[in-house]
Coordinates of C-alpha atoms in Angstrom, one line a residue:
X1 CA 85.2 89.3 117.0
X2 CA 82.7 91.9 116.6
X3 CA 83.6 95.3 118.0
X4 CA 81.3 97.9 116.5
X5 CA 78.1 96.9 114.8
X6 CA 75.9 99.2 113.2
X7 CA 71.7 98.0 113.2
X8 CA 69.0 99.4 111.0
X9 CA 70.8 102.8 111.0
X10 CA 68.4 105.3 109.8
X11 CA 68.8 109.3 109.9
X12 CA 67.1 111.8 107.6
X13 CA 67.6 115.6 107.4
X14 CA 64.7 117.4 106.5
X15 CA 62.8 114.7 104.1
X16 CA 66.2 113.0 103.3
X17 CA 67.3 109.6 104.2
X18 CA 71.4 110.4 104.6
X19 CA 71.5 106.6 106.2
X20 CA 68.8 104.3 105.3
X21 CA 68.1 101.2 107.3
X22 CA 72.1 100.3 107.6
X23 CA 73.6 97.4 108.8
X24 CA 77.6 97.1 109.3
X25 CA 80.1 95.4 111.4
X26 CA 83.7 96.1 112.0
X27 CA 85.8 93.5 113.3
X28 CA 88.6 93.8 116.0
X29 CA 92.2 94.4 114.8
X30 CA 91.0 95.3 111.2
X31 CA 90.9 98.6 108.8
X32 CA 87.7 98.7 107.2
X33 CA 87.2 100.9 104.1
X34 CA 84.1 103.0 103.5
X35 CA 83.4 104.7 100.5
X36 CA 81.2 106.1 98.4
X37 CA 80.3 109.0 96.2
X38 CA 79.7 112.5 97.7
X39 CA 76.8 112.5 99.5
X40 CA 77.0 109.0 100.3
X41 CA 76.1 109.1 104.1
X42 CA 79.4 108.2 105.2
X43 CA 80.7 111.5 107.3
X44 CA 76.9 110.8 108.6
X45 CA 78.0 107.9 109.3
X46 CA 80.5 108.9 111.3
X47 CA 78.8 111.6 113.7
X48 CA 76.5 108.9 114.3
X49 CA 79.3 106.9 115.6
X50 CA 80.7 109.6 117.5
X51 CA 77.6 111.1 119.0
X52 CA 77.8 114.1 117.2
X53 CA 73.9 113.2 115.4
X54 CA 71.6 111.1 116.7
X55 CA 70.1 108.5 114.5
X56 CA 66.3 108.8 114.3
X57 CA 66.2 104.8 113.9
X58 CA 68.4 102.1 114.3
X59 CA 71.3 101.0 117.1
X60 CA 75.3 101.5 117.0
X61 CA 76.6 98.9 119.7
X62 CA 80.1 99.4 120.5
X63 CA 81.3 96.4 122.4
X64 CA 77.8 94.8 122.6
X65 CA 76.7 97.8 124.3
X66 CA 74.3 100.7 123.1
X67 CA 76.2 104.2 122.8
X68 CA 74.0 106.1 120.3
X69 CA 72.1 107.8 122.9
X70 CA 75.4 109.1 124.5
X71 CA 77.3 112.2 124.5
X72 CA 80.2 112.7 122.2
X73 CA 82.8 113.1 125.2
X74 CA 81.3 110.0 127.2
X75 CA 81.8 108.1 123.9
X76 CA 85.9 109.6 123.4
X77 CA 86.2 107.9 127.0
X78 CA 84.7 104.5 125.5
X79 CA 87.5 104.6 123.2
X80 CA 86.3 105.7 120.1
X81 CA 88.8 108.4 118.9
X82 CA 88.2 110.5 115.3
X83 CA 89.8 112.7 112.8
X84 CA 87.7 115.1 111.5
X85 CA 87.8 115.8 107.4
X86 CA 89.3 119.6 107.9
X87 CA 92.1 119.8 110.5
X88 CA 90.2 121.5 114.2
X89 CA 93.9 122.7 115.2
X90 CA 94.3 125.2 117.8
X91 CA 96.6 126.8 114.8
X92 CA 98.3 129.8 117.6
X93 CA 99.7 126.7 120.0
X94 CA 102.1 124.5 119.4
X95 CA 102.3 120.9 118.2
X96 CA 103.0 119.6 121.6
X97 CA 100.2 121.4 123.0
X98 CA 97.9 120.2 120.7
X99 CA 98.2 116.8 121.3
X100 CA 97.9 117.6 125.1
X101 CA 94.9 119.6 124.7
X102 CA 93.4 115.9 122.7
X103 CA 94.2 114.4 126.5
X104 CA 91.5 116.1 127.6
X105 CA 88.7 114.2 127.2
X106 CA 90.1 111.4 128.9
X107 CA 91.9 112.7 132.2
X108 CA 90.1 111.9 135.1
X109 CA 91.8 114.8 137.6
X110 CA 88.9 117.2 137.0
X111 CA 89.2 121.2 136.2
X112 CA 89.0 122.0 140.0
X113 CA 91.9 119.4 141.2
X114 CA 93.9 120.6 138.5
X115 CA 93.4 124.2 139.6
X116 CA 94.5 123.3 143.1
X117 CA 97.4 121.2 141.5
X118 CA 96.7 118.3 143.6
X119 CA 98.8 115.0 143.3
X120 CA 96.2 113.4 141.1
X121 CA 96.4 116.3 138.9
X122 CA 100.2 116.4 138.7
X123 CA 100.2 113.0 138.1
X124 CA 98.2 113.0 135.4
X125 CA 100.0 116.3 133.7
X126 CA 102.9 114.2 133.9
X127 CA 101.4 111.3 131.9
X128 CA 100.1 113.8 129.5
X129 CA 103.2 115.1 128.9
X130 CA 104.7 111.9 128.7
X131 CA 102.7 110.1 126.0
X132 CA 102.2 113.6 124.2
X133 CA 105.8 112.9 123.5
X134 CA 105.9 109.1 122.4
X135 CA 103.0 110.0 120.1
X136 CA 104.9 112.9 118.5
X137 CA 107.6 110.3 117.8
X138 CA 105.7 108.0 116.8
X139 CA 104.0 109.6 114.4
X140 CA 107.1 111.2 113.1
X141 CA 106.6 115.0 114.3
X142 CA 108.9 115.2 116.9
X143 CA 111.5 117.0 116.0
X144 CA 108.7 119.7 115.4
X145 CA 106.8 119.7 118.6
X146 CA 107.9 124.0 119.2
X147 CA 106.7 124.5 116.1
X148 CA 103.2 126.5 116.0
X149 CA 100.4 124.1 114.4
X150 CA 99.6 126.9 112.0
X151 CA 103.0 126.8 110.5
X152 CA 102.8 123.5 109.7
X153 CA 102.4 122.3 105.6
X154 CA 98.5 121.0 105.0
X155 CA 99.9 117.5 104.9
X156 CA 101.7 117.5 108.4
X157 CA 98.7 119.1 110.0
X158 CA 96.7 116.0 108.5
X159 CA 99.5 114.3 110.2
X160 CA 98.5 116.4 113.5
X161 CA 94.9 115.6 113.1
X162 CA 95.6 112.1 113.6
X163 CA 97.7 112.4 116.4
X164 CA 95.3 114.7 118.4
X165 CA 92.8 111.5 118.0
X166 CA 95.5 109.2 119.2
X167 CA 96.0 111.2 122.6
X168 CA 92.0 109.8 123.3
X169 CA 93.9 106.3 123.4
X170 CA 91.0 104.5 121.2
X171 CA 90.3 101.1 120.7
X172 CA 88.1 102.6 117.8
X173 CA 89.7 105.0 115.4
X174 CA 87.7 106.8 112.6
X175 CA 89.7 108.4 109.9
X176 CA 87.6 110.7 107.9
X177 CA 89.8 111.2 104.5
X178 CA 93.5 111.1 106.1
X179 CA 94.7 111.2 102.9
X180 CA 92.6 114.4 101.5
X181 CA 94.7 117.0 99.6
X182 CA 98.0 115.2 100.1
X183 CA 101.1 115.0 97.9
X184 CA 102.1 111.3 96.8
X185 CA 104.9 111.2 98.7
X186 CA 102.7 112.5 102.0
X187 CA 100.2 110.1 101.1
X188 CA 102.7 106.9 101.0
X189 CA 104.0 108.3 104.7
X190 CA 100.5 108.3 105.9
X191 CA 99.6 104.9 104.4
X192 CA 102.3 103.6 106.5
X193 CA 101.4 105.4 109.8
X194 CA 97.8 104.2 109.6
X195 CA 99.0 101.1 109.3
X196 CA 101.4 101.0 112.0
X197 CA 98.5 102.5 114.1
X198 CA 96.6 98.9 113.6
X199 CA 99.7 97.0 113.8
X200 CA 99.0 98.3 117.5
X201 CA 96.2 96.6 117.8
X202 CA 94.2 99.8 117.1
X203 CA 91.0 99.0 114.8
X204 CA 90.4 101.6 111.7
X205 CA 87.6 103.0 109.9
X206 CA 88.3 104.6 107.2
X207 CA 86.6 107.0 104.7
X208 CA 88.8 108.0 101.7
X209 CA 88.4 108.9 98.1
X210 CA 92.1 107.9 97.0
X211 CA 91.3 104.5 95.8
X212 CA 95.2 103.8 95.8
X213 CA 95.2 104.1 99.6
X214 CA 92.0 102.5 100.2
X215 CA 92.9 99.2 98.1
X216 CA 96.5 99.0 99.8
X217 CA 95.4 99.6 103.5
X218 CA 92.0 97.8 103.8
X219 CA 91.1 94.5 105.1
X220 CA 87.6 95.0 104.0
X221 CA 85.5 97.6 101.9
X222 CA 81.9 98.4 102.6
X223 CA 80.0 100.6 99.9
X224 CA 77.4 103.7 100.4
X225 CA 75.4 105.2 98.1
X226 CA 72.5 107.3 98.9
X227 CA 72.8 106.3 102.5
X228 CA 72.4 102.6 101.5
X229 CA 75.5 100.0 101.3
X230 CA 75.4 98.3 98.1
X231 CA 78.4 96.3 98.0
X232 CA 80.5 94.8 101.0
X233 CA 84.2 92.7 100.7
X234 CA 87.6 92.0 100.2
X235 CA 89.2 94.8 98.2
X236 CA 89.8 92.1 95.1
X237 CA 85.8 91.5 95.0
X238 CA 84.9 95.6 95.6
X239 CA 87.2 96.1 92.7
X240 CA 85.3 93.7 90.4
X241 CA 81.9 94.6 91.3
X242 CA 79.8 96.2 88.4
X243 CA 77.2 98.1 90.6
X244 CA 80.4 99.8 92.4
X245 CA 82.0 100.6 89.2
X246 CA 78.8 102.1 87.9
X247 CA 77.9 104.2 91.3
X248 CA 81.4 105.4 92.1
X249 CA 84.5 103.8 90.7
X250 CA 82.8 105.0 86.7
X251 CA 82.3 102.6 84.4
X252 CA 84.4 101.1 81.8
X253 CA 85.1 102.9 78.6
X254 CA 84.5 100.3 76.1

């Protein structure tokens, strides 16, 4: 079933078409690679989704309804959650309160109940609290939830990113190169978080460059170039395809 479909996706900056005239759709329950050379139109892609740009053409339809003339907070609440490529940790606070800062966009208590600490507010702190915690676990950074996001090693703030965007609790998640600047080892562990995250029925976009990952992870691959797809399939067939080879895999030496 059919849970995000981009139509006729067109936006230009300045006299340049970053997305021209797309069409995608991402199914429930799946991880769905996107990639492409630099340049591509695939981080485009992504504020598109997230309300962050607004497309000068075209529709993004999120559950069969409209939400590319909505603000980026009302569309958090939908449940489409996102990483962003750099880490935007509040590096001086902890781990913990990171993740409980990502909550935000979400609780329903308002800044004036929660000033007055009324019930609804303290119930809600609570919960924050609460799943703050079993996302730390879950995502292996428990054990360091004191520690000061800033102290953390580039690959566990990466980790961090990811977990801020869980605290939205999406039905949607878009992860904009997870992977980016990681060690093999870091890589593997994230590989296997991301997939854990879909195991609960969590469906993933993703835009990588580590073709390792992307082949290992994805259920289907779609292919930019110059804001255009060019090649859409099973990672066997995307792997195969000449014009994908030639515009961003390289081509063959003889």
């Amino acid at each position: 079933m059919t849970l995000l479909e981009i139509r006729e996706l067109t936006k230009y900056f300045g006299g340049l078409a970053a997305i021209n005239q797309l069409n995608l759709e991402v199914l429930e329950s799946e991880i769905l690679g996107l990639i492409g050379p630099n340049g591509a139109g695939k981080t485009t892609l992504f504020n598109i989704i997230s309300g962050f740009y607004q497309p000068d053409s075209g529709q993004v339809m999120f559950k069969s309804a409209e939400i590319n003339k909505l603000e980026p907070h009302e569309i958090a609440r939908l449940g489409i959650g996102r990483n962003f490529q750099t880490p935007t940790l509040f590096m001086w606070s902890t781990v913990f309160d990171n993740v409980c800062i990502g909550f935000h966009m979400t609780c329903k208590a308002g800044v004036l109940r929660e000033f007055l600490h009324t019930p609804l507010a303290c119930q809600e702190d609570q919960m924050v609290k609460q799943r703050a915690n079993e996302i730390l676990e879950f995502m292996g950074l428990g054990e360091l939830k004191n520690e000061l996001a800033g102290n953390l090693p580039h690959g566990l703030q990466r980790v961090l990113g990811v977990s801020i965007a869980l605290a939205s609790n999406p039905t949607l998640l878009l992860l904009d190169e997870p992977v980016t600047g990681m060690t093999s080892q870091e890589t593997l562990n994230m590989v296997g978080l991301i997939g854990q995250i879909r195991d609960k029925g969590i469906t993933i976009v993703l835009v990588e460059h580590d073709m390792k990952a992307v082949m290992s992870l994805c259920d289907r691959i779609a292919v930019l170039n110059f804001g255009q797809k060019i090649a859409e399939g099973l990672p066997a067939e995307i792997r195969q395809n000449k014009e994908v080879i030639e515009a961003y895999l390289g081509r063959e030496e003889a």
